[in-house]
PDB file of C-alpha atoms and ligand atoms in Angstrom:
ATOM      1  CA  UNK A 348      55.545  88.696 123.952  1.00 61.00           C
ATOM      2  CA  UNK A 349      53.240  90.416 124.667  1.00 68.00           C
ATOM      3  CA  UNK A 350      50.383  92.929 124.854  1.00 57.00           C
ATOM      4  CA  UNK A 351      49.566  94.713 121.854  1.00 61.00           C
ATOM      5  CA  UNK A 352      49.058  98.432 122.076  1.00 58.00           C
ATOM      6  CA  UNK A 353      46.066 100.705 120.322  1.00 50.00           C
ATOM      7  CA  UNK A 354      46.960 103.668 118.516  1.00 49.00           C
ATOM      8  CA  UNK A 355      44.835 106.483 117.223  1.00 43.00           C
ATOM      9  CA  UNK A 356      44.458 106.854 113.486  1.00 42.00           C
ATOM     10  CA  UNK A 357      45.042 110.534 114.102  1.00 41.00           C
ATOM     11  CA  UNK A 358      48.761 109.643 115.175  1.00 47.00           C
ATOM     12  CA  UNK A 359      48.900 107.164 112.337  1.00 45.00           C
ATOM     13  CA  UNK A 360      48.024 109.437 109.565  1.00 46.00           C
ATOM     14  CA  UNK A 361      50.452 112.264 110.967  1.00 44.00           C
ATOM     15  CA  UNK A 362      53.303 109.076 110.697  1.00 44.00           C
ATOM     16  CA  UNK A 363      52.022 108.338 107.398  1.00 45.00           C
ATOM     17  CA  UNK A 364      52.774 111.546 105.776  1.00 43.00           C
ATOM     18  CA  UNK A 365      55.806 112.619 107.229  1.00 42.00           C
ATOM     19  CA  UNK A 366      57.045 109.152 106.153  1.00 42.00           C
ATOM     20  CA  UNK A 367      55.577 109.602 102.634  1.00 42.00           C
ATOM     21  CA  UNK A 368      57.685 112.952 102.243  1.00 41.00           C
ATOM     22  CA  UNK A 369      60.905 111.356 103.503  1.00 41.00           C
ATOM     23  CA  UNK A 370      60.505 108.175 101.435  1.00 40.00           C
ATOM     24  CA  UNK A 371      60.095 111.078  97.816  1.00 41.00           C
ATOM     25  CA  UNK A 372      63.552 112.406  99.215  1.00 39.00           C
ATOM     26  CA  UNK A 373      65.183 109.302  99.284  1.00 39.00           C
ATOM     27  CA  UNK A 374      64.216 108.197  95.685  1.00 41.00           C
ATOM     28  CA  UNK A 375      65.083 111.578  94.827  1.00 41.00           C
ATOM     29  CA  UNK A 376      68.525 111.251  96.051  1.00 45.00           C
ATOM     30  CA  UNK A 377      68.956 107.517  94.450  1.00 46.00           C
ATOM     31  CA  UNK A 378      68.136 108.500  91.180  1.00 47.00           C
ATOM     32  CA  UNK A 379      70.618 111.371  90.844  1.00 50.00           C
ATOM     33  CA  UNK A 380      73.034 108.693  88.565  1.00 52.00           C
ATOM     34  CA  UNK A 381      75.593 107.546  91.148  1.00 59.00           C
ATOM     35  CA  UNK A 382      77.984 104.839  90.322  1.00 65.00           C
ATOM     36  CA  UNK A 383      76.620 101.890  92.501  1.00 68.00           C
ATOM     37  CA  UNK A 384      79.855  99.304  93.100  1.00 73.00           C
ATOM     38  CA  UNK A 385      79.046  95.755  91.807  1.00 89.00           C
ATOM     39  CA  UNK A 386      78.511  93.085  94.149  1.00 94.00           C
ATOM     40  CA  UNK A 387      75.935  90.326  94.487  1.00 96.00           C
ATOM     41  CA  UNK A 388      73.218  89.180  96.659  1.00 97.00           C
ATOM     42  CA  UNK A 389      73.387  85.634  98.016  1.00 98.00           C
ATOM     43  CA  UNK A 390      70.493  83.579  97.892  1.00 98.00           C
ATOM     44  CA  UNK A 391      69.110  82.811 101.565  1.00 98.00           C
ATOM     45  CA  UNK A 392      68.076  78.963 101.791  1.00 98.00           C
ATOM     46  CA  UNK A 393      64.678  78.130 103.247  1.00 98.00           C
ATOM     47  CA  UNK A 394      65.484  74.766 103.628  1.00 98.00           C
ATOM     48  CA  UNK A 395      68.633  75.662 105.885  1.00 98.00           C
ATOM     49  CA  UNK A 396      66.669  77.656 107.722  1.00 98.00           C
ATOM     50  CA  UNK A 397      64.188  75.345 108.266  1.00 98.00           C
ATOM     51  CA  UNK A 398      66.533  72.731 109.824  1.00 98.00           C
ATOM     52  CA  UNK A 399      67.410  75.291 112.228  1.00 98.00           C
ATOM     53  CA  UNK A 400      64.480  75.889 113.348  1.00 98.00           C
ATOM     54  CA  UNK A 401      63.768  72.317 113.624  1.00 98.00           C
ATOM     55  CA  UNK A 402      66.595  71.644 115.505  1.00 98.00           C
ATOM     56  CA  UNK A 403      65.731  73.769 118.651  1.00 98.00           C
ATOM     57  CA  UNK A 404      62.090  72.361 118.278  1.00 98.00           C
ATOM     58  CA  UNK A 405      64.217  69.261 118.868  1.00 98.00           C
ATOM     59  CA  UNK A 406      65.279  70.270 122.197  1.00 98.00           C
ATOM     60  CA  UNK A 407      62.204  70.585 123.272  1.00 98.00           C
ATOM     61  CA  UNK A 408      60.512  73.714 124.898  1.00 98.00           C
ATOM     62  CA  UNK A 409      63.465  76.228 125.852  1.00 98.00           C
ATOM     63  CA  UNK A 410      62.133  77.648 129.178  1.00 98.00           C
ATOM     64  CA  UNK A 411      64.892  79.102 131.145  1.00 98.00           C
ATOM     65  CA  UNK A 412      65.999  76.598 133.592  1.00 98.00           C
ATOM     66  CA  UNK A 413      65.754  73.720 131.818  1.00 98.00           C
ATOM     67  CA  UNK A 414      67.777  71.096 129.948  1.00 98.00           C
ATOM     68  CA  UNK A 415      66.794  71.884 126.598  1.00 98.00           C
ATOM     69  CA  UNK A 416      67.203  75.311 127.417  1.00 98.00           C
ATOM     70  CA  UNK A 417      70.633  74.353 128.204  1.00 98.00           C
ATOM     71  CA  UNK A 418      71.387  72.246 125.265  1.00 98.00           C
ATOM     72  CA  UNK A 419      69.816  75.053 122.627  1.00 98.00           C
ATOM     73  CA  UNK A 420      72.302  77.567 124.071  1.00 98.00           C
ATOM     74  CA  UNK A 421      75.322  74.792 123.917  1.00 98.00           C
ATOM     75  CA  UNK A 422      74.457  74.537 120.346  1.00 98.00           C
ATOM     76  CA  UNK A 423      74.009  78.188 119.388  1.00 98.00           C
ATOM     77  CA  UNK A 424      77.656  79.071 120.895  1.00 98.00           C
ATOM     78  CA  UNK A 425      79.225  75.813 118.951  1.00 98.00           C
ATOM     79  CA  UNK A 426      77.099  76.577 116.074  1.00 98.00           C
ATOM     80  CA  UNK A 427      77.705  80.779 115.436  1.00 98.00           C
ATOM     81  CA  UNK A 428      82.218  79.563 116.529  1.00 98.00           C
ATOM     82  CA  UNK A 429      81.936  77.456 113.666  1.00 98.00           C
ATOM     83  CA  UNK A 430      80.526  79.783 111.251  1.00 98.00           C
ATOM     84  CA  UNK A 431      83.836  82.571 112.137  1.00 97.00           C
ATOM     85  CA  UNK A 432      82.004  84.442 114.773  1.00 98.00           C
ATOM     86  CA  UNK A 433      83.383  86.026 118.064  1.00 98.00           C
ATOM     87  CA  UNK A 434      80.634  85.045 120.712  1.00 98.00           C
ATOM     88  CA  UNK A 435      79.812  86.078 124.140  1.00 98.00           C
ATOM     89  CA  UNK A 436      77.635  84.925 126.794  1.00 98.00           C
ATOM     90  CA  UNK A 437      76.135  87.521 128.476  1.00 98.00           C
ATOM     91  CA  UNK A 438      74.763  86.011 131.834  1.00 98.00           C
ATOM     92  CA  UNK A 439      71.930  87.496 134.082  1.00 98.00           C
ATOM     93  CA  UNK A 440      69.515  86.334 136.863  1.00 98.00           C
ATOM     94  CA  UNK A 441      66.005  86.335 135.535  1.00 97.00           C
ATOM     95  CA  UNK A 442      63.127  86.012 138.065  1.00 96.00           C
ATOM     96  CA  UNK A 443      59.405  85.457 135.993  1.00 96.00           C
ATOM     97  CA  UNK A 444      56.256  86.661 137.034  1.00 95.00           C
ATOM     98  CA  UNK A 445      55.102  83.121 136.482  1.00 95.00           C
ATOM     99  CA  UNK A 446      56.330  82.299 139.225  1.00 94.00           C
ATOM    100  CA  UNK A 447      60.028  80.767 138.396  1.00 96.00           C
ATOM    101  CA  UNK A 448      63.522  82.040 138.704  1.00 96.00           C
ATOM    102  CA  UNK A 449      66.597  80.927 135.954  1.00 97.00           C
ATOM    103  CA  UNK A 450      69.785  81.738 135.026  1.00 96.00           C
ATOM    104  CA  UNK A 451      69.630  83.264 131.605  1.00 98.00           C
ATOM    105  CA  UNK A 452      71.878  84.101 129.118  1.00 98.00           C
ATOM    106  CA  UNK A 453      71.952  86.294 126.124  1.00 98.00           C
ATOM    107  CA  UNK A 454      74.463  84.819 123.021  1.00 98.00           C
ATOM    108  CA  UNK A 455      76.142  87.391 121.636  1.00 98.00           C
ATOM    109  CA  UNK A 456      78.083  86.827 118.009  1.00 98.00           C
ATOM    110  CA  UNK A 457      79.692  89.136 116.501  1.00 98.00           C
ATOM    111  CA  UNK A 458      80.785  88.840 112.559  1.00 98.00           C
ATOM    112  CA  UNK A 459      83.340  91.113 111.231  1.00 97.00           C
ATOM    113  CA  UNK A 460      84.134  93.088 114.259  1.00 97.00           C
ATOM    114  CA  UNK A 461      86.096  96.771 113.912  1.00 97.00           C
ATOM    115  CA  UNK A 462      84.130  97.661 110.016  1.00 97.00           C
ATOM    116  CA  UNK A 463      83.022 101.271 109.970  1.00 97.00           C
ATOM    117  CA  UNK A 464      79.207 100.008 109.907  1.00 98.00           C
ATOM    118  CA  UNK A 465      77.973  97.912 111.701  1.00 98.00           C
ATOM    119  CA  UNK A 466      74.379  96.358 111.967  1.00 98.00           C
ATOM    120  CA  UNK A 467      72.235  94.787 114.507  1.00 98.00           C
ATOM    121  CA  UNK A 468      70.026  91.691 113.967  1.00 98.00           C
ATOM    122  CA  UNK A 469      68.089  90.073 117.192  1.00 99.00           C
ATOM    123  CA  UNK A 470      65.129  87.174 117.967  1.00 98.00           C
ATOM    124  CA  UNK A 471      64.143  85.653 121.193  1.00 98.00           C
ATOM    125  CA  UNK A 472      65.406  81.692 121.597  1.00 98.00           C
ATOM    126  CA  UNK A 473      63.589  81.112 124.853  1.00 98.00           C
ATOM    127  CA  UNK A 474      59.955  79.594 124.912  1.00 98.00           C
ATOM    128  CA  UNK A 475      57.160  79.899 126.696  1.00 98.00           C
ATOM    129  CA  UNK A 476      56.397  77.797 130.080  1.00 98.00           C
ATOM    130  CA  UNK A 477      52.690  78.188 129.507  1.00 97.00           C
ATOM    131  CA  UNK A 478      50.016  77.911 126.911  1.00 98.00           C
ATOM    132  CA  UNK A 479      47.166  80.079 128.074  1.00 96.00           C
ATOM    133  CA  UNK A 480      45.601  80.559 124.901  1.00 97.00           C
ATOM    134  CA  UNK A 481      45.419  76.981 124.460  1.00 97.00           C
ATOM    135  CA  UNK A 482      41.456  75.952 123.847  1.00 97.00           C
ATOM    136  CA  UNK A 483      42.564  72.197 125.777  1.00 98.00           C
ATOM    137  CA  UNK A 484      42.477  73.371 129.419  1.00 97.00           C
ATOM    138  CA  UNK A 485      44.514  70.089 130.309  1.00 97.00           C
ATOM    139  CA  UNK A 486      47.157  71.750 128.316  1.00 98.00           C
ATOM    140  CA  UNK A 487      47.060  75.391 129.250  1.00 98.00           C
ATOM    141  CA  UNK A 488      50.158  74.432 131.561  1.00 97.00           C
ATOM    142  CA  UNK A 489      52.504  72.919 129.491  1.00 98.00           C
ATOM    143  CA  UNK A 490      55.462  74.572 127.654  1.00 98.00           C
ATOM    144  CA  UNK A 491      54.641  75.096 124.084  1.00 98.00           C
ATOM    145  CA  UNK A 492      57.326  74.360 121.429  1.00 98.00           C
ATOM    146  CA  UNK A 493      57.588  77.607 120.477  1.00 98.00           C
ATOM    147  CA  UNK A 494      58.836  77.008 116.411  1.00 98.00           C
ATOM    148  CA  UNK A 495      57.658  80.192 115.298  1.00 98.00           C
ATOM    149  CA  UNK A 496      57.604  81.728 118.687  1.00 98.00           C
ATOM    150  CA  UNK A 497      61.363  82.055 119.555  1.00 97.00           C
ATOM    151  CA  UNK A 498      62.940  79.416 117.151  1.00 98.00           C
ATOM    152  CA  UNK A 499      61.542  81.157 113.545  1.00 98.00           C
ATOM    153  CA  UNK A 500      63.886  84.293 113.981  1.00 98.00           C
ATOM    154  CA  UNK A 501      66.829  82.425 115.889  1.00 98.00           C
ATOM    155  CA  UNK A 502      66.423  80.118 112.477  1.00 98.00           C
ATOM    156  CA  UNK A 503      66.513  82.766 110.146  1.00 99.00           C
ATOM    157  CA  UNK A 504      69.756  84.242 111.649  1.00 99.00           C
ATOM    158  CA  UNK A 505      71.903  80.791 111.418  1.00 98.00           C
ATOM    159  CA  UNK A 506      71.495  80.758 107.806  1.00 98.00           C
ATOM    160  CA  UNK A 507      72.420  84.243 108.177  1.00 98.00           C
ATOM    161  CA  UNK A 508      75.680  83.382 109.744  1.00 98.00           C
ATOM    162  CA  UNK A 509      75.856  80.358 107.415  1.00 98.00           C
ATOM    163  CA  UNK A 510      75.314  82.757 104.333  1.00 98.00           C
ATOM    164  CA  UNK A 511      78.027  85.513 105.992  1.00 97.00           C
ATOM    165  CA  UNK A 512      80.558  82.563 106.264  1.00 96.00           C
ATOM    166  CA  UNK A 513      80.949  81.809 102.668  1.00 95.00           C
ATOM    167  CA  UNK A 514      80.019  85.536 100.849  1.00 96.00           C
ATOM    168  CA  UNK A 515      82.227  87.721 102.891  1.00 93.00           C
ATOM    169  CA  UNK A 516      81.116  91.325 103.767  1.00 95.00           C
ATOM    170  CA  UNK A 517      82.490  94.636 104.440  1.00 95.00           C
ATOM    171  CA  UNK A 518      80.084  95.170 107.492  1.00 98.00           C
ATOM    172  CA  UNK A 519      80.243  94.479 110.767  1.00 98.00           C
ATOM    173  CA  UNK A 520      77.281  92.170 112.179  1.00 98.00           C
ATOM    174  CA  UNK A 521      76.181  91.723 115.883  1.00 98.00           C
ATOM    175  CA  UNK A 522      73.387  88.871 116.100  1.00 98.00           C
ATOM    176  CA  UNK A 523      72.087  88.682 119.513  1.00 98.00           C
ATOM    177  CA  UNK A 524      69.566  85.943 120.740  1.00 98.00           C
ATOM    178  CA  UNK A 525      67.939  87.358 123.469  1.00 98.00           C
ATOM    179  CA  UNK A 526      66.753  85.560 126.041  1.00 98.00           C
ATOM    180  CA  UNK A 527      64.182  85.484 128.855  1.00 98.00           C
ATOM    181  CA  UNK A 528      61.920  87.213 126.157  1.00 97.00           C
ATOM    182  CA  UNK A 529      58.342  85.418 126.382  1.00 96.00           C
ATOM    183  CA  UNK A 530      57.592  84.432 130.079  1.00 95.00           C
ATOM    184  CA  UNK A 531      55.864  87.724 131.231  1.00 95.00           C
ATOM    185  CA  UNK A 532      52.063  88.098 131.785  1.00 95.00           C
ATOM    186  CA  UNK A 533      49.798  90.596 131.716  1.00 91.00           C
ATOM    187  CA  UNK A 534      49.940  92.063 134.992  1.00 91.00           C
ATOM    188  CA  UNK A 535      52.902  94.154 134.082  1.00 92.00           C
ATOM    189  CA  UNK A 536      54.548  95.059 130.577  1.00 91.00           C
ATOM    190  CA  UNK A 537      57.960  94.967 131.295  1.00 94.00           C
ATOM    191  CA  UNK A 538      57.588  91.120 132.753  1.00 96.00           C
ATOM    192  CA  UNK A 539      58.443  90.044 129.002  1.00 96.00           C
ATOM    193  CA  UNK A 540      61.569  90.864 127.412  1.00 97.00           C
ATOM    194  CA  UNK A 541      63.803  90.508 130.327  1.00 97.00           C
ATOM    195  CA  UNK A 542      66.882  89.498 128.377  1.00 98.00           C
ATOM    196  CA  UNK A 543      66.958  92.369 126.065  1.00 98.00           C
ATOM    197  CA  UNK A 544      66.078  94.593 128.940  1.00 98.00           C
ATOM    198  CA  UNK A 545      69.169  93.525 130.347  1.00 98.00           C
ATOM    199  CA  UNK A 546      71.203  93.800 126.968  1.00 98.00           C
ATOM    200  CA  UNK A 547      69.863  97.585 126.555  1.00 98.00           C
ATOM    201  CA  UNK A 548      70.857  98.564 129.803  1.00 98.00           C
ATOM    202  CA  UNK A 549      74.693  97.642 129.484  1.00 98.00           C
ATOM    203  CA  UNK A 550      74.651  98.361 126.207  1.00 98.00           C
ATOM    204  CA  UNK A 551      74.031 102.022 126.947  1.00 97.00           C
ATOM    205  CA  UNK A 552      76.542 101.893 129.794  1.00 97.00           C
ATOM    206  CA  UNK A 553      78.884 100.623 127.924  1.00 97.00           C
ATOM    207  CA  UNK A 554      79.201 102.993 124.859  1.00 97.00           C
ATOM    208  CA  UNK A 555      77.459 100.396 122.105  1.00 97.00           C
ATOM    209  CA  UNK A 556      76.826 101.699 119.204  1.00 97.00           C
ATOM    210  CA  UNK A 557      75.167  99.797 115.783  1.00 98.00           C
ATOM    211  CA  UNK A 558      73.873 101.870 113.060  1.00 98.00           C
ATOM    212  CA  UNK A 559      70.535 100.298 113.145  1.00 98.00           C
ATOM    213  CA  UNK A 560      68.899  97.254 114.370  1.00 98.00           C
ATOM    214  CA  UNK A 561      66.650  94.618 113.202  1.00 98.00           C
ATOM    215  CA  UNK A 562      64.598  91.613 115.267  1.00 98.00           C
ATOM    216  CA  UNK A 563      63.022  88.689 113.946  1.00 98.00           C
ATOM    217  CA  UNK A 564      59.770  87.354 115.904  1.00 98.00           C
ATOM    218  CA  UNK A 565      57.315  84.746 114.724  1.00 98.00           C
ATOM    219  CA  UNK A 566      58.823  85.109 111.267  1.00 98.00           C
ATOM    220  CA  UNK A 567      58.165  81.075 110.007  1.00 98.00           C
ATOM    221  CA  UNK A 568      54.326  80.777 109.828  1.00 98.00           C
ATOM    222  CA  UNK A 569      52.075  79.692 107.058  1.00 98.00           C
ATOM    223  CA  UNK A 570      50.263  82.725 106.250  1.00 96.00           C
ATOM    224  CA  UNK A 571      52.472  85.274 107.476  1.00 98.00           C
ATOM    225  CA  UNK A 572      51.466  88.947 107.347  1.00 97.00           C
ATOM    226  CA  UNK A 573      54.008  91.354 108.486  1.00 98.00           C
ATOM    227  CA  UNK A 574      51.967  94.569 108.861  1.00 96.00           C
ATOM    228  CA  UNK A 575      54.193  97.540 110.178  1.00 97.00           C
ATOM    229  CA  UNK A 576      54.532  98.205 113.835  1.00 96.00           C
ATOM    230  CA  UNK A 577      53.827 100.847 115.712  1.00 96.00           C
ATOM    231  CA  UNK A 578      56.774 101.088 117.757  1.00 97.00           C
ATOM    232  CA  UNK A 579      59.368 100.500 115.290  1.00 98.00           C
ATOM    233  CA  UNK A 580      57.498 103.133 113.235  1.00 98.00           C
ATOM    234  CA  UNK A 581      58.217 105.933 116.669  1.00 97.00           C
ATOM    235  CA  UNK A 582      61.510 105.129 116.809  1.00 98.00           C
ATOM    236  CA  UNK A 583      62.975 103.664 113.110  1.00 98.00           C
ATOM    237  CA  UNK A 584      60.185 105.297 110.634  1.00 98.00           C
ATOM    238  CA  UNK A 585      63.031 105.530 108.026  1.00 98.00           C
ATOM    239  CA  UNK A 586      64.325 102.352 108.592  1.00 98.00           C
ATOM    240  CA  UNK A 587      60.800 100.444 108.346  1.00 98.00           C
ATOM    241  CA  UNK A 588      60.043 102.229 105.372  1.00 98.00           C
ATOM    242  CA  UNK A 589      63.449 100.767 103.649  1.00 98.00           C
ATOM    243  CA  UNK A 590      62.978  97.271 104.557  1.00 98.00           C
ATOM    244  CA  UNK A 591      59.040  97.261 103.801  1.00 98.00           C
ATOM    245  CA  UNK A 592      60.028  98.548 100.435  1.00 98.00           C
ATOM    246  CA  UNK A 593      63.393  96.352  99.903  1.00 98.00           C
ATOM    247  CA  UNK A 594      60.814  93.794 100.302  1.00 98.00           C
ATOM    248  CA  UNK A 595      57.794  95.422  97.673  1.00 98.00           C
ATOM    249  CA  UNK A 596      60.385  95.348  94.857  1.00 98.00           C
ATOM    250  CA  UNK A 597      61.900  91.698  95.599  1.00 98.00           C
ATOM    251  CA  UNK A 598      58.085  91.047  94.802  1.00 98.00           C
ATOM    252  CA  UNK A 599      56.980  90.197  98.355  1.00 98.00           C
ATOM    253  CA  UNK A 600      54.940  92.762  99.369  1.00 97.00           C
ATOM    254  CA  UNK A 601      51.901  90.037 100.570  1.00 97.00           C
ATOM    255  CA  UNK A 602      54.269  88.959 102.960  1.00 98.00           C
ATOM    256  CA  UNK A 603      55.687  92.628 104.280  1.00 98.00           C
ATOM    257  CA  UNK A 604      52.089  94.356 103.880  1.00 97.00           C
ATOM    258  CA  UNK A 605      51.857  97.769 103.670  1.00 97.00           C
ATOM    259  CA  UNK A 606      48.925  97.986 106.715  1.00 95.00           C
ATOM    260  CA  UNK A 607      49.895  99.862 109.924  1.00 92.00           C
ATOM    261  CA  UNK A 608      49.402  98.165 113.147  1.00 90.00           C
ATOM    262  CA  UNK A 609      49.578  98.725 116.446  1.00 91.00           C
ATOM    263  CA  UNK A 610      52.681  98.618 119.062  1.00 93.00           C
ATOM    264  CA  UNK A 611      54.119  95.293 120.514  1.00 94.00           C
ATOM    265  CA  UNK A 612      56.336  95.288 123.562  1.00 95.00           C
ATOM    266  CA  UNK A 613      58.757  93.187 122.296  1.00 97.00           C
ATOM    267  CA  UNK A 614      62.225  93.436 122.661  1.00 98.00           C
ATOM    268  CA  UNK A 615      63.093  96.168 120.159  1.00 98.00           C
ATOM    269  CA  UNK A 616      61.200  98.420 122.455  1.00 98.00           C
ATOM    270  CA  UNK A 617      63.910  98.316 124.813  1.00 98.00           C
ATOM    271  CA  UNK A 618      67.012  98.192 122.195  1.00 98.00           C
ATOM    272  CA  UNK A 619      65.302 101.457 120.935  1.00 98.00           C
ATOM    273  CA  UNK A 620      64.207 103.123 124.246  1.00 98.00           C
ATOM    274  CA  UNK A 621      67.168 102.049 126.607  1.00 98.00           C
ATOM    275  CA  UNK A 622      69.807 101.457 124.276  1.00 98.00           C
ATOM    276  CA  UNK A 623      69.278 104.391 121.237  1.00 98.00           C
ATOM    277  CA  UNK A 624      69.362 101.931 118.561  1.00 98.00           C
ATOM    278  CA  UNK A 625      66.812 102.435 115.989  1.00 98.00           C
ATOM    279  CA  UNK A 626      65.125  99.208 115.523  1.00 98.00           C
ATOM    280  CA  UNK A 627      62.294  97.495 113.622  1.00 98.00           C
ATOM    281  CA  UNK A 628      60.753  94.532 114.192  1.00 98.00           C
ATOM    282  CA  UNK A 629      59.202  92.024 111.757  1.00 98.00           C
ATOM    283  CA  UNK A 630      56.600  90.206 112.938  1.00 98.00           C
ATOM    284  CA  UNK A 631      53.656  88.331 112.423  1.00 98.00           C
ATOM    285  CA  UNK A 632      50.339  90.268 112.471  1.00 96.00           C
ATOM    286  CA  UNK A 633      47.585  89.123 110.186  1.00 92.00           C
ATOM    287  CA  UNK A 634      44.588  89.616 112.306  1.00 87.00           C
ATOM    288  CA  UNK A 635      43.269  92.749 111.379  1.00 82.00           C
ATOM    289  CA  UNK A 636      42.334  93.925 114.787  1.00 81.00           C
ATOM    290  CA  UNK A 637      46.062  93.672 115.408  1.00 73.00           C
ATOM    291  CA  UNK A 638      46.624  90.637 116.744  1.00 89.00           C
ATOM    292  CA  UNK A 639      49.235  87.938 116.494  1.00 94.00           C
ATOM    293  CA  UNK A 640      48.086  84.403 114.674  1.00 95.00           C
ATOM    294  CA  UNK A 641      45.626  81.960 116.216  1.00 96.00           C
ATOM    295  CA  UNK A 642      48.183  79.268 117.637  1.00 97.00           C
ATOM    296  CA  UNK A 643      50.128  82.251 119.070  1.00 97.00           C
ATOM    297  CA  UNK A 644      51.076  80.917 122.667  1.00 97.00           C
ATOM    298  CA  UNK A 645      49.002  77.615 121.687  1.00 98.00           C
ATOM    299  CA  UNK A 646      50.298  74.212 121.163  1.00 98.00           C
ATOM    300  CA  UNK A 647      49.892  74.907 117.344  1.00 98.00           C
ATOM    301  CA  UNK A 648      52.804  76.802 117.533  1.00 98.00           C
ATOM    302  CA  UNK A 649      54.711  73.484 116.641  1.00 98.00           C
ATOM    303  CA  UNK A 650      57.163  72.791 113.756  1.00 98.00           C
ATOM    304  CA  UNK A 651      53.918  72.135 111.552  1.00 98.00           C
ATOM    305  CA  UNK A 652      53.241  75.624 111.355  1.00 98.00           C
ATOM    306  CA  UNK A 653      56.793  76.799 109.596  1.00 98.00           C
ATOM    307  CA  UNK A 654      56.350  77.447 106.119  1.00 98.00           C
ATOM    308  CA  UNK A 655      59.976  77.120 104.087  1.00 98.00           C
ATOM    309  CA  UNK A 656      58.750  79.527 101.968  1.00 98.00           C
ATOM    310  CA  UNK A 657      58.021  82.034 104.690  1.00 98.00           C
ATOM    311  CA  UNK A 658      61.513  81.956 106.172  1.00 98.00           C
ATOM    312  CA  UNK A 659      63.062  82.166 102.517  1.00 98.00           C
ATOM    313  CA  UNK A 660      61.013  85.177 101.788  1.00 98.00           C
ATOM    314  CA  UNK A 661      61.536  86.440 104.974  1.00 98.00           C
ATOM    315  CA  UNK A 662      65.781  85.780 105.086  1.00 98.00           C
ATOM    316  CA  UNK A 663      66.140  86.912 101.619  1.00 98.00           C
ATOM    317  CA  UNK A 664      64.826  90.351 101.964  1.00 98.00           C
ATOM    318  CA  UNK A 665      66.839  90.675 105.322  1.00 98.00           C
ATOM    319  CA  UNK A 666      69.897  89.198 103.311  1.00 98.00           C
ATOM    320  CA  UNK A 667      69.560  92.065 100.931  1.00 98.00           C
ATOM    321  CA  UNK A 668      69.173  94.690 103.249  1.00 98.00           C
ATOM    322  CA  UNK A 669      72.926  93.624 104.595  1.00 98.00           C
ATOM    323  CA  UNK A 670      74.169  93.724 101.402  1.00 98.00           C
ATOM    324  CA  UNK A 671      72.899  96.244  99.925  1.00 98.00           C
ATOM    325  CA  UNK A 672      73.661  98.593 102.927  1.00 98.00           C
ATOM    326  CA  UNK A 673      77.435  96.962 102.724  1.00 97.00           C
ATOM    327  CA  UNK A 674      77.216  98.149  99.341  1.00 96.00           C
ATOM    328  CA  UNK A 675      75.940 101.605 100.070  1.00 96.00           C
ATOM    329  CA  UNK A 676      73.014 100.794  97.599  1.00 96.00           C
ATOM    330  CA  UNK A 677      69.912 101.559 100.103  1.00 92.00           C
TER     331      UNK A 677
HETATM  332 ZN1   ZN B1983      55.614  84.468 122.817  1.00 95.63          ZN
END
């Protein structure tokens, strides 16, 4: 991804006031002395998530239409099935603004289908065909490894899937690995996120429902800072506040920073807008001017940028969110 939009401080301050009011209300409710169920939140293993990230990078750049992309798809399907998921491969034709077309596929893995509560956790798995921000002009047209931009979110998801296999949960969870996210350009906002656009339109026509969603994008880099992204705030302010408060209570307030930032044109926009499912983007936006890390869309987005501890803390927050939600403890 993706172009970042900027918003006025005025709009932000109104949103912040609304969120503050809602937050107070939630705290009042939770202090009402309700009996809580006993349950455990499993530990999220950052080393295991790292192995899942490296596995993808080792296939080579997962550009749609390439052998590496196909091999990654096959591995995703097999791995999800080995953890007990029902897997669906949702195929579509993607025409990229960068001047190529490819058969593309969203990978949908359903855990515990049929429960009364259901959540959606997503990431994109394709990687970018060019490195337009790379400082070396000879390398700008080469595909990137996409260790953080793509593979990190998927790596966290596979560790969550492994946890689910070993720690049963009374909650339906759909993991969606979106394809064709990262080969757009600045001429057209909707040239990005082709997989989530396709999935979201189908979800709407099929009457697909989930209680809420979380998008994991750029969640593994050293020095990551997940600031509060504005599309998430517009569509899912309560959920965003819940996740960031949860992270702060776990001691991860440095990673999930209580800082407002602009909007990102990412998969969650289409899931929110077209599928009507409130979805929050967890995304590294460390730059005070609202930008991504300096490795973004360069060849520095390789396995060396990935930090086990960033993966672990991100994954632990999402694990806590899942197990707390299943146990009515959010
Ligand atoms: Zn990207």
